[in-house]
Amino acid sequence: MLLITCPHCGPRAELEFSYGGEAHIARPIDPTGLDDEAWATFLYKRSNPKGVHAERWRHLHGCGRFFNVLRDTISDTIVTTYPAGQPRPALPSDGKENAR
Amino acid sequence: MSGRFRTPSGGRVDRRRTIRFTFDGKSYQGFEGDTLASALLANGVHLVGRSFKYHRPRGIVTAGSDEPNALVGVGVDDAHYTPNLRATQVEIYDGLVAESQNRWPSLNFDVGAVNEVFAPFLSAGFYYKTFMWPRAAWAKLYEPLIRRAAGLGRAPEQPDADRYTQVYAHCDVLIVGAGPAGLAAALATSASGAKVFVCDEQAEMGGSLLAEKTAVIDGLLAADWTAKALADLAARTNVTLMPRTTAFGWYPHNFLGLCERITDHVAKADPKLPRERLWQVRAKEVVLATGALERPLVFPDNDRPGIMMAEAARIYANRFGVKPGDKALIFTACDSAYRAALDLKAAGVAIAAIADLRAAPGGLWVDRARAAGIDVRAATVVTGTSGRLRIDSVSLAKLGPDGRTGASETIACDLLLMSGGFTPSVHLFSQSRGKLVYDEALQAYLPGASVERERSVGACRGISDLDTVLNDGAAGGSGAAQAAGFAGALGGTFAVHTDSVGTDGFIGVTPHGGHPSKTRAWIDFQNDVTAKDVKLAIREGFRSIEHVKRYTTTGMATDQGKTSNMNALGLVSETLQIPVPQVGLTTFRPPYTPTTFGIFAGQSRGDLFDPLRQTPIHDWAVAQGAVFEDVSLWKRAHYFPRAGEDMHAAVARECKATRQAVGIFDATTLGKIEVVGKDAAELMNRMYTNAWTKLEPGRLRYGVMLREDGFVMDDGVVGRMAPDRFHITTTTGGAPRVLAMMEDYIQTEWPDLDVWLTSTTEEWAVIAVQGPLARKVLEPLVEDIDLSREAMPHMSVREGKICGVPTRLFRVSFTGELGFEVNVPAGYGRAVWEAIFAAGKPYGITPYGTETMHVLRAEKGFIIVGQETDGTVTPDDAGLSWAIGKAKKDFVGKRSLARPAMTASDRKQLVGLLTVNPKTVLEEGAQIVADPAQPIPMTMLGHVTSSYWSTTLDRSIALALVRGGRARIGERLSVPMPDGPITVELVEPIFYDPKGARLDA
């Protein structure tokens, strides 16, 4: 069971949270302006990386707030967590091609 | 007296306390502190089971949790029975009842041993090859036969009478294993003040120190030092000692599963205590001090009772005061067996000889053995054994420098001890996803780079001598304390007097000169896998150990190959002439040892299996004799049978009463969300397909909610209570996901909206009063609300009082009749319900359940989300286009509705079905086809989503989703069933009062 640090409440066990899919996929401001391909990409295409993944979690059985997590999908290590709406933090390994 | 093989003195058993127990119906005696294995050995019993496949007689091989053979069933009756327990871990108590497994009619004479005759046909992968034809025979004949013939214990058929509990715990440092390394680590790390848990799978902590007779630590004999260390630790308030506790699994982020056995060793347990406790421990740092396991040697017929590990024999002699035999022969590839031989000799066991695989064994231990008069034979191997139910002789042969064996000599003995060296226990480290590294010198996999916050100390990382083990433990313990943020932990060093037994060993199959196809040398005792099987797998082309494992099943038994994996690797490596690391290593998985289902279930059994939700009116329904059904976690009244009524009769009566007079229904389970704020209407516009801006306060609207992919997610009636306040209702099971989705959009997409959501499902009791007389029933009960047709039309909501209690009174109908839904604070729900019921008595008010609710709504063609929809249904498919606010620029799911696939004309659409024979009621889920004579697989056009007998219409009705259904109305299609096809006619999905006149009454 993962240990997840809610940016608002601190470290808590995974069972207090619900998973919310990949982070930083904003709903288009004007969906009608998008062609089918672009809309389908928004709906369905996800990066599914082997390595650090930015994802949304909600502290469902706690403060109830959504926030973002950088998690390494290989080791399950949580690199950092940050409130919803903040940009993805830069990592030392960024820039190297798929560091892992 | 507890058996002829008990030494006159010595050992850690309490000789003043005799314990009586039975094994296979026969009574035996042992001492307190004995395991079942040690007590049986004290009575000269080696034969304790039959092997998995060949039903070979098998004896006790080890003294610990790695035991592959001695699996027993324990328990006085079926409700307390546990199969497949290792006799080496079962502590005896007065009245213990144990039995052997996998034998019939008796352990000494087992009919299944006939499998031995067929052994040539039972080679690796035999079940893939032999039982291929005819195909039908597999399920009916072969599989049941094989399952009966091959096997371990029997599963008890009674429910488990014991209780199990679960605990969460946090600590700074968790130490797994309380042998010398673990104890040294615990002393060091706890000195820092860190909160420390120490768990050990054995009843007594101390590990290998408990069998140590001569070593001296800091001036104390090992046993005294251990007692002092444990007393020191027990006195420290920051230390929790957990004996009989197996760390069985490692889960992400230093989360470990521990199983504590609490009452299994007690004759009369305190009934307040659970049998076992699951500890779910989150540790800042973990210290693995899991030790090492002795490896068997693989030689012909190495599986007879009376053949055991040398170190195990030493443990039985030193720790339990038991001689495992009268005359032992020892076969070894390392020095530790010499130490065992000397200790056994001291205990009174005659040592026939030590056969040493090594060409020129020498050094302290060999010299000591020779000085003690033991016949030490270098470069000597065991080429065979004999004895049916117990070994009676061993054949030895000289091993030439060319690897060939010379003439064999037979030596009589009743005990053959073997030692191929030690394998570090890296199971938990591997579970933690740490990388294992092969050490050529030790011929062992050792912990490499860590993934979790842990460290290994002592024998589990290849360190074997007591002084270095203790110092390594202390260093690891202080390191863990520092890593957990506690300074001042002192590693310290220990002054130890002991003699090294070195690190020699052997993996693979020892040379034996026997005919390759006629000799059987066991690698995996528990799954009955021989060297021959592994070689066959390699001949047939298997290369990776992962494939060899699955084909031969080596290492796949309940012991997960604790004693066998390295020998299998060694054999594959030798046969393929490739280095061991290239053969690969199979994955270690939890649990380390088999674990009861009980601890995982914990208290979640029976009524506590799932949370239970009941409405305030629940007890009233129980008193009325309602039959309940589960709807998500809710208990809902399904129908209210009167004396002599079945469900059909009750539902028919309830439907008729509601259509003709008045019915009362508990709708409390509807999900409810209060939406409040300046931007409440804006949020509603974005979340629901409907337009909300122009909905006046005091009005209701049926709302449809889509997911962003355009499919129907939920529906419900929404009331506008004020310009900035909405009262949403959702489906019974849908409230949490609706709230979660709305929260998601508010928090992450539109944080600028000034709007707040509150779950009010539990706040309101909802009493539906439905039927032409509903107004008459309610009118006398309400204050400040005009219920008249003109003042309160269909789809309106009023606030006021009913029975003196505040209410939000909805005029709404899910039945097609004049109807109201009375929302009152949940605490008043029962009282208001009873008041309405009493007021309705003169009008024949009838309580109805969910079945009648379903029938009535289906007669009206009202859909139920989750029944008419399945996550692939658009609003248009469900006939809900009218509920889409066409003028709205955007709402969740709108853009998806414009995708080509969503507008195709052949989508499955909601229709009504009428069977040509009105008495036939279709089965929900049945498929619909055009031509029932078409060969299978037929072209499926759709399926039945709802189907009922309608008393109102005196015929069956059904709803269905059918490809291009709306254009097919008037057509006839078929529903193929086992008894033949049923012809149906497609109709509009509304069967009763299509104009809705009754709603507006």
PDB file of N, CA, C and O in Angstrom, chain B residues 618-665:
ATOM      1  N   HIS B 618     -36.464   1.199   7.696  1.00  0.00           N
ATOM      2  CA  HIS B 618     -36.101  -0.206   7.535  1.00  0.00           C
ATOM      3  C   HIS B 618     -36.833  -1.123   8.531  1.00  0.00           C
ATOM      4  O   HIS B 618     -37.424  -2.129   8.153  1.00  0.00           O
ATOM      5  N   ASP B 619     -36.776  -0.733   9.817  1.00  0.00           N
ATOM      6  CA  ASP B 619     -37.349  -1.612  10.850  1.00  0.00           C
ATOM      7  C   ASP B 619     -38.857  -1.774  10.680  1.00  0.00           C
ATOM      8  O   ASP B 619     -39.417  -2.813  10.999  1.00  0.00           O
ATOM      9  N   TRP B 620     -39.513  -0.706  10.185  1.00  0.00           N
ATOM     10  CA  TRP B 620     -40.952  -0.799   9.929  1.00  0.00           C
ATOM     11  C   TRP B 620     -41.208  -1.860   8.859  1.00  0.00           C
ATOM     12  O   TRP B 620     -42.088  -2.704   8.993  1.00  0.00           O
ATOM     13  N   ALA B 621     -40.381  -1.822   7.819  1.00  0.00           N
ATOM     14  CA  ALA B 621     -40.543  -2.790   6.723  1.00  0.00           C
ATOM     15  C   ALA B 621     -40.276  -4.209   7.223  1.00  0.00           C
ATOM     16  O   ALA B 621     -40.969  -5.160   6.837  1.00  0.00           O
ATOM     17  N   VAL B 622     -39.282  -4.338   8.109  1.00  0.00           N
ATOM     18  CA  VAL B 622     -39.004  -5.664   8.681  1.00  0.00           C
ATOM     19  C   VAL B 622     -40.237  -6.150   9.439  1.00  0.00           C
ATOM     20  O   VAL B 622     -40.670  -7.299   9.280  1.00  0.00           O
ATOM     21  N   ALA B 623     -40.822  -5.253  10.239  1.00  0.00           N
ATOM     22  CA  ALA B 623     -41.997  -5.642  11.034  1.00  0.00           C
ATOM     23  C   ALA B 623     -43.171  -6.028  10.143  1.00  0.00           C
ATOM     24  O   ALA B 623     -44.018  -6.841  10.529  1.00  0.00           O
ATOM     25  N   GLN B 624     -43.234  -5.445   8.962  1.00  0.00           N
ATOM     26  CA  GLN B 624     -44.317  -5.763   8.028  1.00  0.00           C
ATOM     27  C   GLN B 624     -44.042  -7.042   7.248  1.00  0.00           C
ATOM     28  O   GLN B 624     -44.824  -7.421   6.381  1.00  0.00           O
ATOM     29  N   GLY B 625     -42.905  -7.647   7.472  1.00  0.00           N
ATOM     30  CA  GLY B 625     -42.585  -8.907   6.785  1.00  0.00           C
ATOM     31  C   GLY B 625     -42.018  -8.711   5.392  1.00  0.00           C
ATOM     32  O   GLY B 625     -42.123  -9.604   4.543  1.00  0.00           O
ATOM     33  N   ALA B 626     -41.433  -7.541   5.138  1.00  0.00           N
ATOM     34  CA  ALA B 626     -40.887  -7.290   3.802  1.00  0.00           C
ATOM     35  C   ALA B 626     -39.742  -8.261   3.494  1.00  0.00           C
ATOM     36  O   ALA B 626     -39.016  -8.679   4.392  1.00  0.00           O
ATOM     37  N   VAL B 627     -39.631  -8.581   2.211  1.00  0.00           N
ATOM     38  CA  VAL B 627     -38.467  -9.329   1.722  1.00  0.00           C
ATOM     39  C   VAL B 627     -37.500  -8.290   1.155  1.00  0.00           C
ATOM     40  O   VAL B 627     -37.924  -7.399   0.412  1.00  0.00           O
ATOM     41  N   PHE B 628     -36.216  -8.406   1.525  1.00  0.00           N
ATOM     42  CA  PHE B 628     -35.270  -7.359   1.145  1.00  0.00           C
ATOM     43  C   PHE B 628     -34.360  -7.802   0.007  1.00  0.00           C
ATOM     44  O   PHE B 628     -34.133  -8.987  -0.211  1.00  0.00           O
ATOM     45  N   GLU B 629     -33.855  -6.815  -0.707  1.00  0.00           N
ATOM     46  CA  GLU B 629     -32.806  -7.088  -1.692  1.00  0.00           C
ATOM     47  C   GLU B 629     -31.678  -6.086  -1.473  1.00  0.00           C
ATOM     48  O   GLU B 629     -31.876  -5.014  -0.906  1.00  0.00           O
ATOM     49  N   ASP B 630     -30.484  -6.482  -1.926  1.00  0.00           N
ATOM     50  CA  ASP B 630     -29.325  -5.602  -1.797  1.00  0.00           C
ATOM     51  C   ASP B 630     -29.238  -4.706  -3.022  1.00  0.00           C
ATOM     52  O   ASP B 630     -29.243  -5.193  -4.156  1.00  0.00           O
ATOM     53  N   VAL B 631     -29.194  -3.399  -2.797  1.00  0.00           N
ATOM     54  CA  VAL B 631     -28.974  -2.446  -3.882  1.00  0.00           C
ATOM     55  C   VAL B 631     -27.783  -1.593  -3.456  1.00  0.00           C
ATOM     56  O   VAL B 631     -27.882  -0.852  -2.488  1.00  0.00           O
ATOM     57  N   SER B 632     -26.669  -1.757  -4.142  1.00  0.00           N
ATOM     58  CA  SER B 632     -25.365  -1.298  -3.662  1.00  0.00           C
ATOM     59  C   SER B 632     -25.248  -1.747  -2.203  1.00  0.00           C
ATOM     60  O   SER B 632     -25.452  -2.908  -1.915  1.00  0.00           O
ATOM     61  N   LEU B 633     -24.965  -0.875  -1.257  1.00  0.00           N
ATOM     62  CA  LEU B 633     -24.822  -1.343   0.127  1.00  0.00           C
ATOM     63  C   LEU B 633     -26.144  -1.278   0.891  1.00  0.00           C
ATOM     64  O   LEU B 633     -26.227  -1.687   2.039  1.00  0.00           O
ATOM     65  N   TRP B 634     -27.175  -0.761   0.215  1.00  0.00           N
ATOM     66  CA  TRP B 634     -28.469  -0.607   0.889  1.00  0.00           C
ATOM     67  C   TRP B 634     -29.222  -1.924   0.952  1.00  0.00           C
ATOM     68  O   TRP B 634     -29.169  -2.734   0.037  1.00  0.00           O
ATOM     69  N   LYS B 635     -29.982  -2.062   2.029  1.00  0.00           N
ATOM     70  CA  LYS B 635     -31.020  -3.089   2.093  1.00  0.00           C
ATOM     71  C   LYS B 635     -32.316  -2.395   1.689  1.00  0.00           C
ATOM     72  O   LYS B 635     -32.719  -1.413   2.314  1.00  0.00           O
ATOM     73  N   ARG B 636     -32.940  -2.887   0.626  1.00  0.00           N
ATOM     74  CA  ARG B 636     -34.197  -2.266   0.206  1.00  0.00           C
ATOM     75  C   ARG B 636     -35.318  -3.293   0.260  1.00  0.00           C
ATOM     76  O   ARG B 636     -35.114  -4.469  -0.078  1.00  0.00           O
ATOM     77  N   ALA B 637     -36.508  -2.833   0.668  1.00  0.00           N
ATOM     78  CA  ALA B 637     -37.669  -3.728   0.677  1.00  0.00           C
ATOM     79  C   ALA B 637     -37.991  -4.090  -0.768  1.00  0.00           C
ATOM     80  O   ALA B 637     -38.247  -3.209  -1.591  1.00  0.00           O
ATOM     81  N   HIS B 638     -37.961  -5.370  -1.083  1.00  0.00           N
ATOM     82  CA  HIS B 638     -38.180  -5.836  -2.450  1.00  0.00           C
ATOM     83  C   HIS B 638     -39.680  -5.975  -2.723  1.00  0.00           C
ATOM     84  O   HIS B 638     -40.195  -5.525  -3.733  1.00  0.00           O
ATOM     85  N   TYR B 639     -40.405  -6.555  -1.765  1.00  0.00           N
ATOM     86  CA  TYR B 639     -41.867  -6.615  -1.830  1.00  0.00           C
ATOM     87  C   TYR B 639     -42.385  -6.958  -0.433  1.00  0.00           C
ATOM     88  O   TYR B 639     -41.609  -7.351   0.437  1.00  0.00           O
ATOM     89  N   PHE B 640     -43.693  -6.765  -0.257  1.00  0.00           N
ATOM     90  CA  PHE B 640     -44.293  -6.961   1.069  1.00  0.00           C
ATOM     91  C   PHE B 640     -45.325  -8.083   0.983  1.00  0.00           C
ATOM     92  O   PHE B 640     -46.515  -7.803   0.808  1.00  0.00           O
ATOM     93  N   PRO B 641     -44.903  -9.329   1.079  1.00  0.00           N
ATOM     94  CA  PRO B 641     -45.868 -10.418   0.893  1.00  0.00           C
ATOM     95  C   PRO B 641     -46.841 -10.512   2.065  1.00  0.00           C
ATOM     96  O   PRO B 641     -46.460 -10.323   3.222  1.00  0.00           O
ATOM     97  N   ARG B 642     -48.084 -10.753   1.751  1.00  0.00           N
ATOM     98  CA  ARG B 642     -49.043 -11.103   2.805  1.00  0.00           C
ATOM     99  C   ARG B 642     -49.092 -12.618   2.901  1.00  0.00           C
ATOM    100  O   ARG B 642     -48.527 -13.323   2.052  1.00  0.00           O
ATOM    101  N   ALA B 643     -49.762 -13.107   3.936  1.00  0.00           N
ATOM    102  CA  ALA B 643     -49.796 -14.551   4.180  1.00  0.00           C
ATOM    103  C   ALA B 643     -50.195 -15.287   2.907  1.00  0.00           C
ATOM    104  O   ALA B 643     -51.188 -14.949   2.265  1.00  0.00           O
ATOM    105  N   GLY B 644     -49.410 -16.256   2.540  1.00  0.00           N
ATOM    106  CA  GLY B 644     -49.749 -17.111   1.404  1.00  0.00           C
ATOM    107  C   GLY B 644     -49.327 -16.547   0.061  1.00  0.00           C
ATOM    108  O   GLY B 644     -49.473 -17.220  -0.960  1.00  0.00           O
ATOM    109  N   GLU B 645     -48.806 -15.331   0.044  1.00  0.00           N
ATOM    110  CA  GLU B 645     -48.438 -14.733  -1.234  1.00  0.00           C
ATOM    111  C   GLU B 645     -47.001 -15.075  -1.620  1.00  0.00           C
ATOM    112  O   GLU B 645     -46.095 -15.037  -0.777  1.00  0.00           O
ATOM    113  N   ASP B 646     -46.786 -15.369  -2.885  1.00  0.00           N
ATOM    114  CA  ASP B 646     -45.409 -15.411  -3.396  1.00  0.00           C
ATOM    115  C   ASP B 646     -45.091 -14.025  -3.955  1.00  0.00           C
ATOM    116  O   ASP B 646     -45.915 -13.108  -3.887  1.00  0.00           O
ATOM    117  N   MET B 647     -43.891 -13.871  -4.507  1.00  0.00           N
ATOM    118  CA  MET B 647     -43.497 -12.554  -5.002  1.00  0.00           C
ATOM    119  C   MET B 647     -44.442 -12.078  -6.104  1.00  0.00           C
ATOM    120  O   MET B 647     -44.857 -10.913  -6.118  1.00  0.00           O
ATOM    121  N   HIS B 648     -44.800 -12.993  -6.976  1.00  0.00           N
ATOM    122  CA  HIS B 648     -45.649 -12.620  -8.102  1.00  0.00           C
ATOM    123  C   HIS B 648     -46.984 -12.064  -7.607  1.00  0.00           C
ATOM    124  O   HIS B 648     -47.446 -11.010  -8.055  1.00  0.00           O
ATOM    125  N   ALA B 649     -47.567 -12.757  -6.650  1.00  0.00           N
ATOM    126  CA  ALA B 649     -48.882 -12.324  -6.134  1.00  0.00           C
ATOM    127  C   ALA B 649     -48.761 -11.004  -5.389  1.00  0.00           C
ATOM    128  O   ALA B 649     -49.617 -10.114  -5.521  1.00  0.00           O
ATOM    129  N   ALA B 650     -47.697 -10.863  -4.601  1.00  0.00           N
ATOM    130  CA  ALA B 650     -47.525  -9.630  -3.827  1.00  0.00           C
ATOM    131  C   ALA B 650     -47.339  -8.441  -4.763  1.00  0.00           C
ATOM    132  O   ALA B 650     -47.943  -7.382  -4.578  1.00  0.00           O
ATOM    133  N   VAL B 651     -46.496  -8.623  -5.779  1.00  0.00           N
ATOM    134  CA  VAL B 651     -46.215  -7.524  -6.704  1.00  0.00           C
ATOM    135  C   VAL B 651     -47.478  -7.162  -7.479  1.00  0.00           C
ATOM    136  O   VAL B 651     -47.782  -5.979  -7.690  1.00  0.00           O
ATOM    137  N   ALA B 652     -48.236  -8.163  -7.892  1.00  0.00           N
ATOM    138  CA  ALA B 652     -49.487  -7.890  -8.619  1.00  0.00           C
ATOM    139  C   ALA B 652     -50.429  -7.056  -7.748  1.00  0.00           C
ATOM    140  O   ALA B 652     -51.034  -6.078  -8.204  1.00  0.00           O
ATOM    141  N   ARG B 653     -50.542  -7.410  -6.489  1.00  0.00           N
ATOM    142  CA  ARG B 653     -51.421  -6.677  -5.571  1.00  0.00           C
ATOM    143  C   ARG B 653     -50.911  -5.255  -5.338  1.00  0.00           C
ATOM    144  O   ARG B 653     -51.676  -4.281  -5.377  1.00  0.00           O
ATOM    145  N   GLU B 654     -49.598  -5.118  -5.145  1.00  0.00           N
ATOM    146  CA  GLU B 654     -49.019  -3.801  -4.887  1.00  0.00           C
ATOM    147  C   GLU B 654     -49.198  -2.888  -6.105  1.00  0.00           C
ATOM    148  O   GLU B 654     -49.524  -1.702  -5.978  1.00  0.00           O
ATOM    149  N   CYS B 655     -48.997  -3.438  -7.313  1.00  0.00           N
ATOM    150  CA  CYS B 655     -49.153  -2.638  -8.536  1.00  0.00           C
ATOM    151  C   CYS B 655     -50.595  -2.154  -8.676  1.00  0.00           C
ATOM    152  O   CYS B 655     -50.854  -0.980  -8.972  1.00  0.00           O
ATOM    153  N   LYS B 656     -51.513  -3.081  -8.445  1.00  0.00           N
ATOM    154  CA  LYS B 656     -52.917  -2.764  -8.630  1.00  0.00           C
ATOM    155  C   LYS B 656     -53.337  -1.667  -7.640  1.00  0.00           C
ATOM    156  O   LYS B 656     -54.007  -0.694  -8.016  1.00  0.00           O
ATOM    157  N   ALA B 657     -52.921  -1.800  -6.400  1.00  0.00           N
ATOM    158  CA  ALA B 657     -53.291  -0.815  -5.375  1.00  0.00           C
ATOM    159  C   ALA B 657     -52.739   0.562  -5.734  1.00  0.00           C
ATOM    160  O   ALA B 657     -53.421   1.578  -5.582  1.00  0.00           O
ATOM    161  N   THR B 658     -51.529   0.607  -6.246  1.00  0.00           N
ATOM    162  CA  THR B 658     -50.916   1.904  -6.556  1.00  0.00           C
ATOM    163  C   THR B 658     -51.588   2.532  -7.772  1.00  0.00           C
ATOM    164  O   THR B 658     -51.801   3.738  -7.812  1.00  0.00           O
ATOM    165  N   ARG B 659     -51.905   1.709  -8.760  1.00  0.00           N
ATOM    166  CA  ARG B 659     -52.570   2.260  -9.947  1.00  0.00           C
ATOM    167  C   ARG B 659     -54.005   2.691  -9.634  1.00  0.00           C
ATOM    168  O   ARG B 659     -54.500   3.655 -10.229  1.00  0.00           O
ATOM    169  N   GLN B 660     -54.672   1.989  -8.721  1.00  0.00           N
ATOM    170  CA  GLN B 660     -56.099   2.250  -8.520  1.00  0.00           C
ATOM    171  C   GLN B 660     -56.381   3.106  -7.290  1.00  0.00           C
ATOM    172  O   GLN B 660     -57.390   3.796  -7.242  1.00  0.00           O
ATOM    173  N   ALA B 661     -55.489   3.046  -6.285  1.00  0.00           N
ATOM    174  CA  ALA B 661     -55.761   3.804  -5.051  1.00  0.00           C
ATOM    175  C   ALA B 661     -54.509   4.591  -4.663  1.00  0.00           C
ATOM    176  O   ALA B 661     -54.266   5.663  -5.191  1.00  0.00           O
ATOM    177  N   VAL B 662     -53.695   4.048  -3.776  1.00  0.00           N
ATOM    178  CA  VAL B 662     -52.483   4.748  -3.385  1.00  0.00           C
ATOM    179  C   VAL B 662     -51.477   3.754  -2.797  1.00  0.00           C
ATOM    180  O   VAL B 662     -51.845   2.843  -2.065  1.00  0.00           O
ATOM    181  N   GLY B 663     -50.222   3.962  -3.162  1.00  0.00           N
ATOM    182  CA  GLY B 663     -49.139   3.132  -2.627  1.00  0.00           C
ATOM    183  C   GLY B 663     -48.124   4.010  -1.927  1.00  0.00           C
ATOM    184  O   GLY B 663     -48.039   5.213  -2.181  1.00  0.00           O
ATOM    185  N   ILE B 664     -47.353   3.407  -1.038  1.00  0.00           N
ATOM    186  CA  ILE B 664     -46.314   4.154  -0.311  1.00  0.00           C
ATOM    187  C   ILE B 664     -45.000   3.383  -0.428  1.00  0.00           C
ATOM    188  O   ILE B 664     -44.964   2.153  -0.292  1.00  0.00           O
ATOM    189  N   PHE B 665     -43.956   4.133  -0.729  1.00  0.00           N
ATOM    190  CA  PHE B 665     -42.690   3.502  -1.103  1.00  0.00           C
ATOM    191  C   PHE B 665     -41.537   4.261  -0.455  1.00  0.00           C
ATOM    192  O   PHE B 665     -41.514   5.487  -0.442  1.00  0.00           O
TER     193      PHE B 665
END
